[in-house]
PDB file of N, CA and C in Angstrom:
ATOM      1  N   UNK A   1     102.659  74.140 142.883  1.00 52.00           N
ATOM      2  CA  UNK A   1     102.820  74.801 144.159  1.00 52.00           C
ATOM      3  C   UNK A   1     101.482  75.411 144.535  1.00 52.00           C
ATOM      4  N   UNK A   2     101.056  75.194 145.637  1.00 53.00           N
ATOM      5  CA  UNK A   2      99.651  75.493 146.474  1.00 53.00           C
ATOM      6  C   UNK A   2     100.201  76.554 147.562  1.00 53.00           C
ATOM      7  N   UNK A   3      99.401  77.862 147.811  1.00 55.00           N
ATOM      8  CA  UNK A   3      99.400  78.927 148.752  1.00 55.00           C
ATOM      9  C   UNK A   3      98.980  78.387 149.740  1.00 55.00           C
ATOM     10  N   UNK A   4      98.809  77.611 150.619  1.00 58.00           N
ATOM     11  CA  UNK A   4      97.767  77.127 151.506  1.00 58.00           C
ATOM     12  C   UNK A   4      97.691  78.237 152.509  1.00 58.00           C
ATOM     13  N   UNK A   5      98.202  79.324 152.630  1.00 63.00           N
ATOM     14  CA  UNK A   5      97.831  80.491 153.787  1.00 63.00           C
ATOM     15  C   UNK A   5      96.534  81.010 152.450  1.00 63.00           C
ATOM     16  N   UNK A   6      96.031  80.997 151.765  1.00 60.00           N
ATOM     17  CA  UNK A   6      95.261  81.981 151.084  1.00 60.00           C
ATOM     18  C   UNK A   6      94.418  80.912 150.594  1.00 60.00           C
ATOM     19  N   UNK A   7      92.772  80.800 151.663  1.00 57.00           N
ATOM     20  CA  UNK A   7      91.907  79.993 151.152  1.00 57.00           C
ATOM     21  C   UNK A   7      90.823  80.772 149.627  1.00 57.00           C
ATOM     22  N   UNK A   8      90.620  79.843 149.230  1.00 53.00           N
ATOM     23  CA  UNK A   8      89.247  80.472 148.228  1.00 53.00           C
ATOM     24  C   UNK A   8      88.300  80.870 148.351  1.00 53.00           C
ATOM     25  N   UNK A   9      87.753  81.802 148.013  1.00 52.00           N
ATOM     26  CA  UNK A   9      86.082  81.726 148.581  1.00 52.00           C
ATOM     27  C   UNK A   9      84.762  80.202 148.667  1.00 52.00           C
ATOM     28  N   UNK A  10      84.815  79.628 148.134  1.00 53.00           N
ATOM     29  CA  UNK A  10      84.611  78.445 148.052  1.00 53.00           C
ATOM     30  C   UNK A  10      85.363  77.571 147.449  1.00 53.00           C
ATOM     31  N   UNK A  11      85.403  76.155 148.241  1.00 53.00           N
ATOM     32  CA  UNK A  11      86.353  75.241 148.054  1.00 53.00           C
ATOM     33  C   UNK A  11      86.376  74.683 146.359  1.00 53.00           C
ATOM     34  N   UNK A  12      87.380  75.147 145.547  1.00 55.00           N
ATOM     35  CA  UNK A  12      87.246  74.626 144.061  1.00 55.00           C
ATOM     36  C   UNK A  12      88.275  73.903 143.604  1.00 55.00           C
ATOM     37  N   UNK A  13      89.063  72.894 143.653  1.00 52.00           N
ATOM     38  CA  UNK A  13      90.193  72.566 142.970  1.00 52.00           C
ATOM     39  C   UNK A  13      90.887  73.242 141.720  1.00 52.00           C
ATOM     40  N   UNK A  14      89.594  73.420 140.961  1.00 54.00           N
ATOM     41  CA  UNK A  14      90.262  74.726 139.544  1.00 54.00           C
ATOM     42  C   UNK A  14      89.805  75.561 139.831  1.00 54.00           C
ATOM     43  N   UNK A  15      89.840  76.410 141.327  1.00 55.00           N
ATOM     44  CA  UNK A  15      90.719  77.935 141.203  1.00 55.00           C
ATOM     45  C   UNK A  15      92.068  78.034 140.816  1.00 55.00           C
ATOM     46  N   UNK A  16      92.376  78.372 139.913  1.00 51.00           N
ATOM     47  CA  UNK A  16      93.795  78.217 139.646  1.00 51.00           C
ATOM     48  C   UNK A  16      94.819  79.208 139.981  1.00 51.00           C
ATOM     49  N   UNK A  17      93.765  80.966 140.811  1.00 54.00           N
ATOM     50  CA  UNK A  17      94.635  81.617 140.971  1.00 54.00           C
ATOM     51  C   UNK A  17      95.020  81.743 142.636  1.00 54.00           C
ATOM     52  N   UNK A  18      94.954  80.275 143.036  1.00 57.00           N
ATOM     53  CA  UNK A  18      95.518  79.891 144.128  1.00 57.00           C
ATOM     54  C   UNK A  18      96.771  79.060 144.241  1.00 57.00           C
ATOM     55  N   UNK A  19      97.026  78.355 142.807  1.00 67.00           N
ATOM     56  CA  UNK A  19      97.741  77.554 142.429  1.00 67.00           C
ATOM     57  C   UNK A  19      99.124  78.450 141.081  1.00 67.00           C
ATOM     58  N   UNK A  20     100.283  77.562 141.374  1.00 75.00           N
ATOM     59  CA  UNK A  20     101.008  77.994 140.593  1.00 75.00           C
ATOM     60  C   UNK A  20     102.013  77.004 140.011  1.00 75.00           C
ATOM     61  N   UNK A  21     102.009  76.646 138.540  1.00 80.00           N
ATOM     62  CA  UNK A  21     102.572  75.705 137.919  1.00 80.00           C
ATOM     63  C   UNK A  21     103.587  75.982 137.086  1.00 80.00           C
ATOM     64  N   UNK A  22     105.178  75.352 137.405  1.00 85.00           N
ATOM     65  CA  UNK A  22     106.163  76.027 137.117  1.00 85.00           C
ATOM     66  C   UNK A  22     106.569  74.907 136.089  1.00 85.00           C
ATOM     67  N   UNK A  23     106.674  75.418 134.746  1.00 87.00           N
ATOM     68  CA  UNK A  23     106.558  74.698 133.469  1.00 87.00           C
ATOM     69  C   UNK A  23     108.240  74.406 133.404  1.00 87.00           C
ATOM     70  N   UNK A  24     108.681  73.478 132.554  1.00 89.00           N
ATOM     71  CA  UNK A  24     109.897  73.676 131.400  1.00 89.00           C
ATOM     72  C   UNK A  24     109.849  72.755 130.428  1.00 89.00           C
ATOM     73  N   UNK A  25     110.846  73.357 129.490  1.00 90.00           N
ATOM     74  CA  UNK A  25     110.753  73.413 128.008  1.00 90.00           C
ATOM     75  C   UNK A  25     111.207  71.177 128.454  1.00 90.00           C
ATOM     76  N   UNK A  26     109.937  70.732 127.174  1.00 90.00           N
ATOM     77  CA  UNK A  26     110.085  69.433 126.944  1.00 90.00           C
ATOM     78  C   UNK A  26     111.731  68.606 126.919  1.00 90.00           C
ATOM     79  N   UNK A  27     112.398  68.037 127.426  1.00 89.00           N
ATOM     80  CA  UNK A  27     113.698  67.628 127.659  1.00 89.00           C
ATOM     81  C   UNK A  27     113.290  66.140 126.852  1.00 89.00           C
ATOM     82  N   UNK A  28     112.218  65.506 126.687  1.00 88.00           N
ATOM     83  CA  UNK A  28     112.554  63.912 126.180  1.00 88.00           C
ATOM     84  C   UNK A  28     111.839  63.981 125.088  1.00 88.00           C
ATOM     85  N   UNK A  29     112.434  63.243 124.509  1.00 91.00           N
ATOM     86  CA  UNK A  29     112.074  62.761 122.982  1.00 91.00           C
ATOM     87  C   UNK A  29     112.287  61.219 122.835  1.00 91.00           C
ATOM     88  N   UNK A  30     111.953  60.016 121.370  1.00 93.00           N
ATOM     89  CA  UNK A  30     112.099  59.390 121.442  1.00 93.00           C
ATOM     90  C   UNK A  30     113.530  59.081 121.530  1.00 93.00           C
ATOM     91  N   UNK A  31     114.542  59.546 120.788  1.00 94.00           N
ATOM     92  CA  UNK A  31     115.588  59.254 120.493  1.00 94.00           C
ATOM     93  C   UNK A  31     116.159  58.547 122.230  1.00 94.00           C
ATOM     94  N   UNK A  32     115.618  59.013 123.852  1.00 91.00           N
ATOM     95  CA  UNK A  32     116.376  59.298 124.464  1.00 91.00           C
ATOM     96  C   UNK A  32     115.342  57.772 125.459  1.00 91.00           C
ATOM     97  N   UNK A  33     114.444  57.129 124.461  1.00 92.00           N
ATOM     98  CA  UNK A  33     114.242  55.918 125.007  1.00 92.00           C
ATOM     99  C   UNK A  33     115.021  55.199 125.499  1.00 92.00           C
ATOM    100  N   UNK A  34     114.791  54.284 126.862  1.00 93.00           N
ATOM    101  CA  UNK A  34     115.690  53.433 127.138  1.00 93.00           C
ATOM    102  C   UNK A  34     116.245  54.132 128.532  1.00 93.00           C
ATOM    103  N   UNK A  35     117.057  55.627 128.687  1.00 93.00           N
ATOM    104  CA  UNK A  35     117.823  55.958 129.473  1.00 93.00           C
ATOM    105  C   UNK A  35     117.590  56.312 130.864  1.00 93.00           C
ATOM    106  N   UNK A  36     118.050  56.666 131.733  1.00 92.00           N
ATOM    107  CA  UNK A  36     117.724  57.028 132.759  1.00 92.00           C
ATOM    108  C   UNK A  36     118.002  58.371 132.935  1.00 92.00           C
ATOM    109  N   UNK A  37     117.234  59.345 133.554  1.00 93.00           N
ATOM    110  CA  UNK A  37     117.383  61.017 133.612  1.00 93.00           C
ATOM    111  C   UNK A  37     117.202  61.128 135.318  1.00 93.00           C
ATOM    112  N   UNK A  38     118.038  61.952 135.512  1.00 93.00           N
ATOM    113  CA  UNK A  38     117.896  62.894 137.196  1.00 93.00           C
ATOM    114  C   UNK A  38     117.610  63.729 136.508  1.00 93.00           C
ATOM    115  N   UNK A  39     116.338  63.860 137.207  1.00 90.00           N
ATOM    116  CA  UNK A  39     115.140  65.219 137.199  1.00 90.00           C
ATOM    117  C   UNK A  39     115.065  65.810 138.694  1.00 90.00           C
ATOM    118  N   UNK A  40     115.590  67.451 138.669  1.00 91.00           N
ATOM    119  CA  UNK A  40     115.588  68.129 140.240  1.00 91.00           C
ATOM    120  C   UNK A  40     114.596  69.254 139.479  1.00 91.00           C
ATOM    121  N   UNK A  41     113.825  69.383 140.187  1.00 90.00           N
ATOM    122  CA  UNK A  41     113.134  70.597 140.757  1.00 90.00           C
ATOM    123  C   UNK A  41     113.619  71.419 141.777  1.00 90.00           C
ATOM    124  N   UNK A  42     113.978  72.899 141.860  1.00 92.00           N
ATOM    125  CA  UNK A  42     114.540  73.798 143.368  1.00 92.00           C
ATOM    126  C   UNK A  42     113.255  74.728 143.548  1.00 92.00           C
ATOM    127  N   UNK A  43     113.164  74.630 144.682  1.00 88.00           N
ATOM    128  CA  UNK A  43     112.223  75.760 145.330  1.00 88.00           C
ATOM    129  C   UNK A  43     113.238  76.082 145.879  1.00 88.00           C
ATOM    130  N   UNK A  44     113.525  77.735 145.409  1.00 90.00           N
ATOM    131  CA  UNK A  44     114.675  78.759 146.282  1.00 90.00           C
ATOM    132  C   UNK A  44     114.036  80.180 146.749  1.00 90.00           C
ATOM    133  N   UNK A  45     113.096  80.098 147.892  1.00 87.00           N
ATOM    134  CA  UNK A  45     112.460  81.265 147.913  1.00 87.00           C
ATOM    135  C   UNK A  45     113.627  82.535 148.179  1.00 87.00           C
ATOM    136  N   UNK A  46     114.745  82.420 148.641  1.00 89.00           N
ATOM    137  CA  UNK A  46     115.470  83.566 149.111  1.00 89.00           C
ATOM    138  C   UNK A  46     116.222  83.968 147.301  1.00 89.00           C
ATOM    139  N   UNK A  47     116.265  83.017 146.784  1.00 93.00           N
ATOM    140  CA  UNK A  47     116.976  83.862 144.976  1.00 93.00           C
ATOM    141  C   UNK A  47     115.196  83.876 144.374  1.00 93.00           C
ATOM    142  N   UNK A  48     114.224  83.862 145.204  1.00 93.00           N
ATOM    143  CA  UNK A  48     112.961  84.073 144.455  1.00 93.00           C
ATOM    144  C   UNK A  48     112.934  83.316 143.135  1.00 93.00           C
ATOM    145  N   UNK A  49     112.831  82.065 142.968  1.00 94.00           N
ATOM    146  CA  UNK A  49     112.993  81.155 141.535  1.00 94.00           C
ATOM    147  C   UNK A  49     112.625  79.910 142.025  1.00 94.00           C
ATOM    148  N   UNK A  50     112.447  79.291 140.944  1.00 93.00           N
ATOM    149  CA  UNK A  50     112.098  78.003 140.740  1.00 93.00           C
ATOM    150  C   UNK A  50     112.912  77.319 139.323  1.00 93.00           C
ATOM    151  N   UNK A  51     113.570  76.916 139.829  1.00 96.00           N
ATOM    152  CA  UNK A  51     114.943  76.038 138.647  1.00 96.00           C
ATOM    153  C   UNK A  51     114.424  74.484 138.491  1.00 96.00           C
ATOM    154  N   UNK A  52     114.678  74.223 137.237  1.00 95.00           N
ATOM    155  CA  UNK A  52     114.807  72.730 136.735  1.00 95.00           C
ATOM    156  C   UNK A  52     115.684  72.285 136.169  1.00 95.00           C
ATOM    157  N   UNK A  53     116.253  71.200 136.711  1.00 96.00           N
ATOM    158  CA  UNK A  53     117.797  70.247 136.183  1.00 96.00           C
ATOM    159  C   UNK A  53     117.220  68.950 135.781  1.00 96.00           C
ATOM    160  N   UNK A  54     118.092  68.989 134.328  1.00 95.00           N
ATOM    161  CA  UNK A  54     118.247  67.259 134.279  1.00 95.00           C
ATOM    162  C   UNK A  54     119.999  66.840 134.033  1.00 95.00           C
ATOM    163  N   UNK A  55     119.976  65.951 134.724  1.00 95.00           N
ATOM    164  CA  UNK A  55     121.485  65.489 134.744  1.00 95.00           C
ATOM    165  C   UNK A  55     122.565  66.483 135.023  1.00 95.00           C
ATOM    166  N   UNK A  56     121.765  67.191 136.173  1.00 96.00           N
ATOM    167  CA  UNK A  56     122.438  68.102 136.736  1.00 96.00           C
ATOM    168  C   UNK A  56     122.817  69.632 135.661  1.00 96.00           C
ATOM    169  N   UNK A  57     122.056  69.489 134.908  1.00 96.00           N
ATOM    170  CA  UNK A  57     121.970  70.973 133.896  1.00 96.00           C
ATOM    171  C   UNK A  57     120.828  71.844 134.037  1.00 96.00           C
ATOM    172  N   UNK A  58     120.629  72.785 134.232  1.00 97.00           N
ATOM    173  CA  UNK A  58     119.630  73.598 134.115  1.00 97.00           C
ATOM    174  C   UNK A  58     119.232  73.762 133.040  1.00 97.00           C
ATOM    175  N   UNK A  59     117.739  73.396 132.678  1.00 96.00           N
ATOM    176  CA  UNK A  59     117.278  73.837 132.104  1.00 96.00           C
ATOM    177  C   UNK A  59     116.105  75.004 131.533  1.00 96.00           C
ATOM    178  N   UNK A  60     115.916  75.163 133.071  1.00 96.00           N
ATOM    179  CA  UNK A  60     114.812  76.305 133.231  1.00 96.00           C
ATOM    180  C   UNK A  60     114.957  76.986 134.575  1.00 96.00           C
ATOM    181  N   UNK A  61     115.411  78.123 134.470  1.00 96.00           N
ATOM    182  CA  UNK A  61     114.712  79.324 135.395  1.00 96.00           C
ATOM    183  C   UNK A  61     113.607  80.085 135.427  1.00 96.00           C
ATOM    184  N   UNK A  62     112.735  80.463 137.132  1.00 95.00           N
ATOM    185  CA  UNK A  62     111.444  81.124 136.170  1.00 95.00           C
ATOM    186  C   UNK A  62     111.276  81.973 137.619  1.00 95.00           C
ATOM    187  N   UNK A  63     111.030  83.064 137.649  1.00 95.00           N
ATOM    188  CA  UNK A  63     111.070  84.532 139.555  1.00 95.00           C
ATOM    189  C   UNK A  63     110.207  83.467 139.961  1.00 95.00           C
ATOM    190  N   UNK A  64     109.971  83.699 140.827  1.00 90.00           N
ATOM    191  CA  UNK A  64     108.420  83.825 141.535  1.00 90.00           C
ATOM    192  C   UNK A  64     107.859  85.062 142.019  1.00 90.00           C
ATOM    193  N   UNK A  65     106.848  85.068 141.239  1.00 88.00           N
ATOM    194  CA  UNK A  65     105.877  86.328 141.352  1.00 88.00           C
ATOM    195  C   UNK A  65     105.814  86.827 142.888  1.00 88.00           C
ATOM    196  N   UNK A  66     105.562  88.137 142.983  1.00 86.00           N
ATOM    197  CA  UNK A  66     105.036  88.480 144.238  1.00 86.00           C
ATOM    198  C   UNK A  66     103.912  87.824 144.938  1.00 86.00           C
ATOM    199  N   UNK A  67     102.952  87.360 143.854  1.00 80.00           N
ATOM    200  CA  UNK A  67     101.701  87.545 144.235  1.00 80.00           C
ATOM    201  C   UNK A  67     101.736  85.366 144.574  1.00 80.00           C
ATOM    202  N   UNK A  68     102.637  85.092 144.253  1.00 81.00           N
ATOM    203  CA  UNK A  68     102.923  83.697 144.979  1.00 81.00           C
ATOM    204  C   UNK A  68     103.936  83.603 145.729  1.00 81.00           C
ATOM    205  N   UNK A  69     104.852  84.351 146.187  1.00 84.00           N
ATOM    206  CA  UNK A  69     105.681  83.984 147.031  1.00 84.00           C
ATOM    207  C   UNK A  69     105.593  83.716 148.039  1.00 84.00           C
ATOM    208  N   UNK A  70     106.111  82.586 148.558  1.00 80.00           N
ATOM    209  CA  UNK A  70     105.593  81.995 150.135  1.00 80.00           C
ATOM    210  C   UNK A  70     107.414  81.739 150.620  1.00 80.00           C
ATOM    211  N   UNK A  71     107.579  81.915 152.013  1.00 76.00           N
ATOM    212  CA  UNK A  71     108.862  82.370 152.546  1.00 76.00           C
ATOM    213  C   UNK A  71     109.312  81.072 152.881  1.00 76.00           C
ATOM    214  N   UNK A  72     108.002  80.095 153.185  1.00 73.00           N
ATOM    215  CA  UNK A  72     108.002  78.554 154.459  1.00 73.00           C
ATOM    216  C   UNK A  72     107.546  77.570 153.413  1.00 73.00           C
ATOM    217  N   UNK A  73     108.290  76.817 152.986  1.00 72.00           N
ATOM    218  CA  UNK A  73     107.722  75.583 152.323  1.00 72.00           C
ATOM    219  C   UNK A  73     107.436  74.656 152.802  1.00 72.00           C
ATOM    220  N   UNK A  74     105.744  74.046 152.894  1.00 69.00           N
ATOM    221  CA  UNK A  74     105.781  72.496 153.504  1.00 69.00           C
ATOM    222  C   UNK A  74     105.330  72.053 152.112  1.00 69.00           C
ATOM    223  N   UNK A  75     105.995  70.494 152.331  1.00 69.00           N
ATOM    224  CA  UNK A  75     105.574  69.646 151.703  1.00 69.00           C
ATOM    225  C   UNK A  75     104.781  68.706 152.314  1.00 69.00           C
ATOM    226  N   UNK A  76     103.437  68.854 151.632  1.00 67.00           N
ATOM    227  CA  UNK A  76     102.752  67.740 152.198  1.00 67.00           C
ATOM    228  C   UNK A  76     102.410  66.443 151.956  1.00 67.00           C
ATOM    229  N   UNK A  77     101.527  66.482 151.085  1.00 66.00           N
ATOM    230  CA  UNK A  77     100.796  64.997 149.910  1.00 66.00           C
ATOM    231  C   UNK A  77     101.913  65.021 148.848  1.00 66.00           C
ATOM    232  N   UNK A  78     102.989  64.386 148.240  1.00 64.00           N
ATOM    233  CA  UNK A  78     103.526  64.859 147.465  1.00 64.00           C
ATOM    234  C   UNK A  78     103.720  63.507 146.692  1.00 64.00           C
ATOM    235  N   UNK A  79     103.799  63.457 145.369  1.00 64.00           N
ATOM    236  CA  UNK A  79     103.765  62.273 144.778  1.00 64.00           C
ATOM    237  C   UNK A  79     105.297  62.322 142.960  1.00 64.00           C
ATOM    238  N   UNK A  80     105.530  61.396 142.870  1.00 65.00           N
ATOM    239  CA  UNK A  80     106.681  61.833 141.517  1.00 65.00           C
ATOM    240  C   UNK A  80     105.928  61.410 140.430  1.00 65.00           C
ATOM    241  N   UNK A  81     106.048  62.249 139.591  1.00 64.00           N
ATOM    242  CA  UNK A  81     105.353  62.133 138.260  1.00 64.00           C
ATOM    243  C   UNK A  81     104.449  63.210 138.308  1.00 64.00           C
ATOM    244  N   UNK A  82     103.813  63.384 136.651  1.00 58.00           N
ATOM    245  CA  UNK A  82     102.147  64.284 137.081  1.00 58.00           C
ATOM    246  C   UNK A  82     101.041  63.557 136.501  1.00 58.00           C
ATOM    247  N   UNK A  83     100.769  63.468 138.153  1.00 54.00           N
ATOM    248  CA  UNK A  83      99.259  62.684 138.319  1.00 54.00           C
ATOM    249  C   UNK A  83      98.638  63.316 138.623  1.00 54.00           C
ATOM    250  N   UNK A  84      98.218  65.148 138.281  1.00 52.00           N
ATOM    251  CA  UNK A  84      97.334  65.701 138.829  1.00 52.00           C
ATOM    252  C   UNK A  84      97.362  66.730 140.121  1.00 52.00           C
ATOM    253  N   UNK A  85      97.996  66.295 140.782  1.00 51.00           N
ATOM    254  CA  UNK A  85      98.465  67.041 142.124  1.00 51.00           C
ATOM    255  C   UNK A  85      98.503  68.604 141.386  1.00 51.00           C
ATOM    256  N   UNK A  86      98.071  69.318 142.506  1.00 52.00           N
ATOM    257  CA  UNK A  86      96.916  69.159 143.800  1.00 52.00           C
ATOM    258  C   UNK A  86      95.454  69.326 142.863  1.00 52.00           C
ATOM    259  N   UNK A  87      95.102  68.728 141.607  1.00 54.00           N
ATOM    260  CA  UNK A  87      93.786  69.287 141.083  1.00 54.00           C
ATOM    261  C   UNK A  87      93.629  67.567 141.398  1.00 54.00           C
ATOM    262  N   UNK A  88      93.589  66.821 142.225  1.00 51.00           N
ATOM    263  CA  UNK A  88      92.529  65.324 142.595  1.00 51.00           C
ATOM    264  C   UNK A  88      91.652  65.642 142.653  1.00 51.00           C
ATOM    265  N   UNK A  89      90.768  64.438 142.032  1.00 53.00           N
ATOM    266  CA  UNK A  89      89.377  64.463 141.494  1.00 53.00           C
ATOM    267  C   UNK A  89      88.856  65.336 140.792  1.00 53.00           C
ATOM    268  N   UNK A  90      89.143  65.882 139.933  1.00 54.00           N
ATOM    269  CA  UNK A  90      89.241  66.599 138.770  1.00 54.00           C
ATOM    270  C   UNK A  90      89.482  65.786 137.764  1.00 54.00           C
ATOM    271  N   UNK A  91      88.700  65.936 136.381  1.00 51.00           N
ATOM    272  CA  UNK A  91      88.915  65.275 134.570  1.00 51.00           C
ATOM    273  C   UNK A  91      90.361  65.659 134.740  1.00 51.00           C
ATOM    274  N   UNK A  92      91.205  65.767 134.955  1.00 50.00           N
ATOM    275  CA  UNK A  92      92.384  66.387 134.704  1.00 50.00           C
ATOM    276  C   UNK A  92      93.293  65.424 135.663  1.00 50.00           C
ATOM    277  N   UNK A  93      92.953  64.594 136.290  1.00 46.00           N
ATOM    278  CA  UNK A  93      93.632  63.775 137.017  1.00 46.00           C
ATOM    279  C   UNK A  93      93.344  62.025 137.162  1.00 46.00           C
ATOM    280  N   UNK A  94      94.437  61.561 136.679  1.00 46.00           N
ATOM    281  CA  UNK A  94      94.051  60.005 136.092  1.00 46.00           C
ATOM    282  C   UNK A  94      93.994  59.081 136.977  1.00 46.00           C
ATOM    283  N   UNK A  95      93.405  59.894 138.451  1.00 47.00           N
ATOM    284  CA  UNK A  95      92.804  59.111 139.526  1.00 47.00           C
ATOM    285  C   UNK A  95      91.576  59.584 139.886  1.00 47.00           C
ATOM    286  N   UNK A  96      91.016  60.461 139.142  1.00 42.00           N
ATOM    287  CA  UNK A  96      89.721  60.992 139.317  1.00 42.00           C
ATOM    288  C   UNK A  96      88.950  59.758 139.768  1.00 42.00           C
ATOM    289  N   UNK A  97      87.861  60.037 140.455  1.00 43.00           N
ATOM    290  CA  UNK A  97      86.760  59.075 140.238  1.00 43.00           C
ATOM    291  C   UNK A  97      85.201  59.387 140.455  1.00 43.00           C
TER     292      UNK A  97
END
């Protein structure tokens, strides 16, 4: 999740305290090769959280800080998987170039 109302002082991709990355606990292992998983992510700014489901279970709740809360969500560039988003062109992204 990107603040985009709150620019940086200069343009850096790893400022990171513009950015906010909402983790959860590892769900796959080998055993679970082969299967298919529904993976939801919720942005709920009014319960202030950020929830993660697989197969419709929660597995992670996490607030959102004051100091990131944004009221209006756009989605803009948005891609499935992590390829980096929003640190492109960055060592950290396996489309760098």
């Amino acid at each position: 999740m990107v603040d985009e109302t709150r620019r940086p002082p200069r343009p850096n991709p790893l400022n990171y305290s513009y950015h906010r990355v909402y983790y959860s606990p590892p769900m796959w292992d080998l055993s679970k090769s082969g299967r298919w998983f529904h993976i939801v992510s919720v942005f709920d700014p009014a319960g202030r959280r950020v929830s993660h489901f697989v197969n419709g279970v929660e597995i992670h709740r996490e607030p959102i800080r004051d100091e990131y809360f944004v009221d209006k969500l756009h989605i803009g560039s948005a891609e499935i998987g992590n390829w980096g988003e929003p640190f492109a062109n960055t060592r950290a992204s396996p489309c760098a170039t």
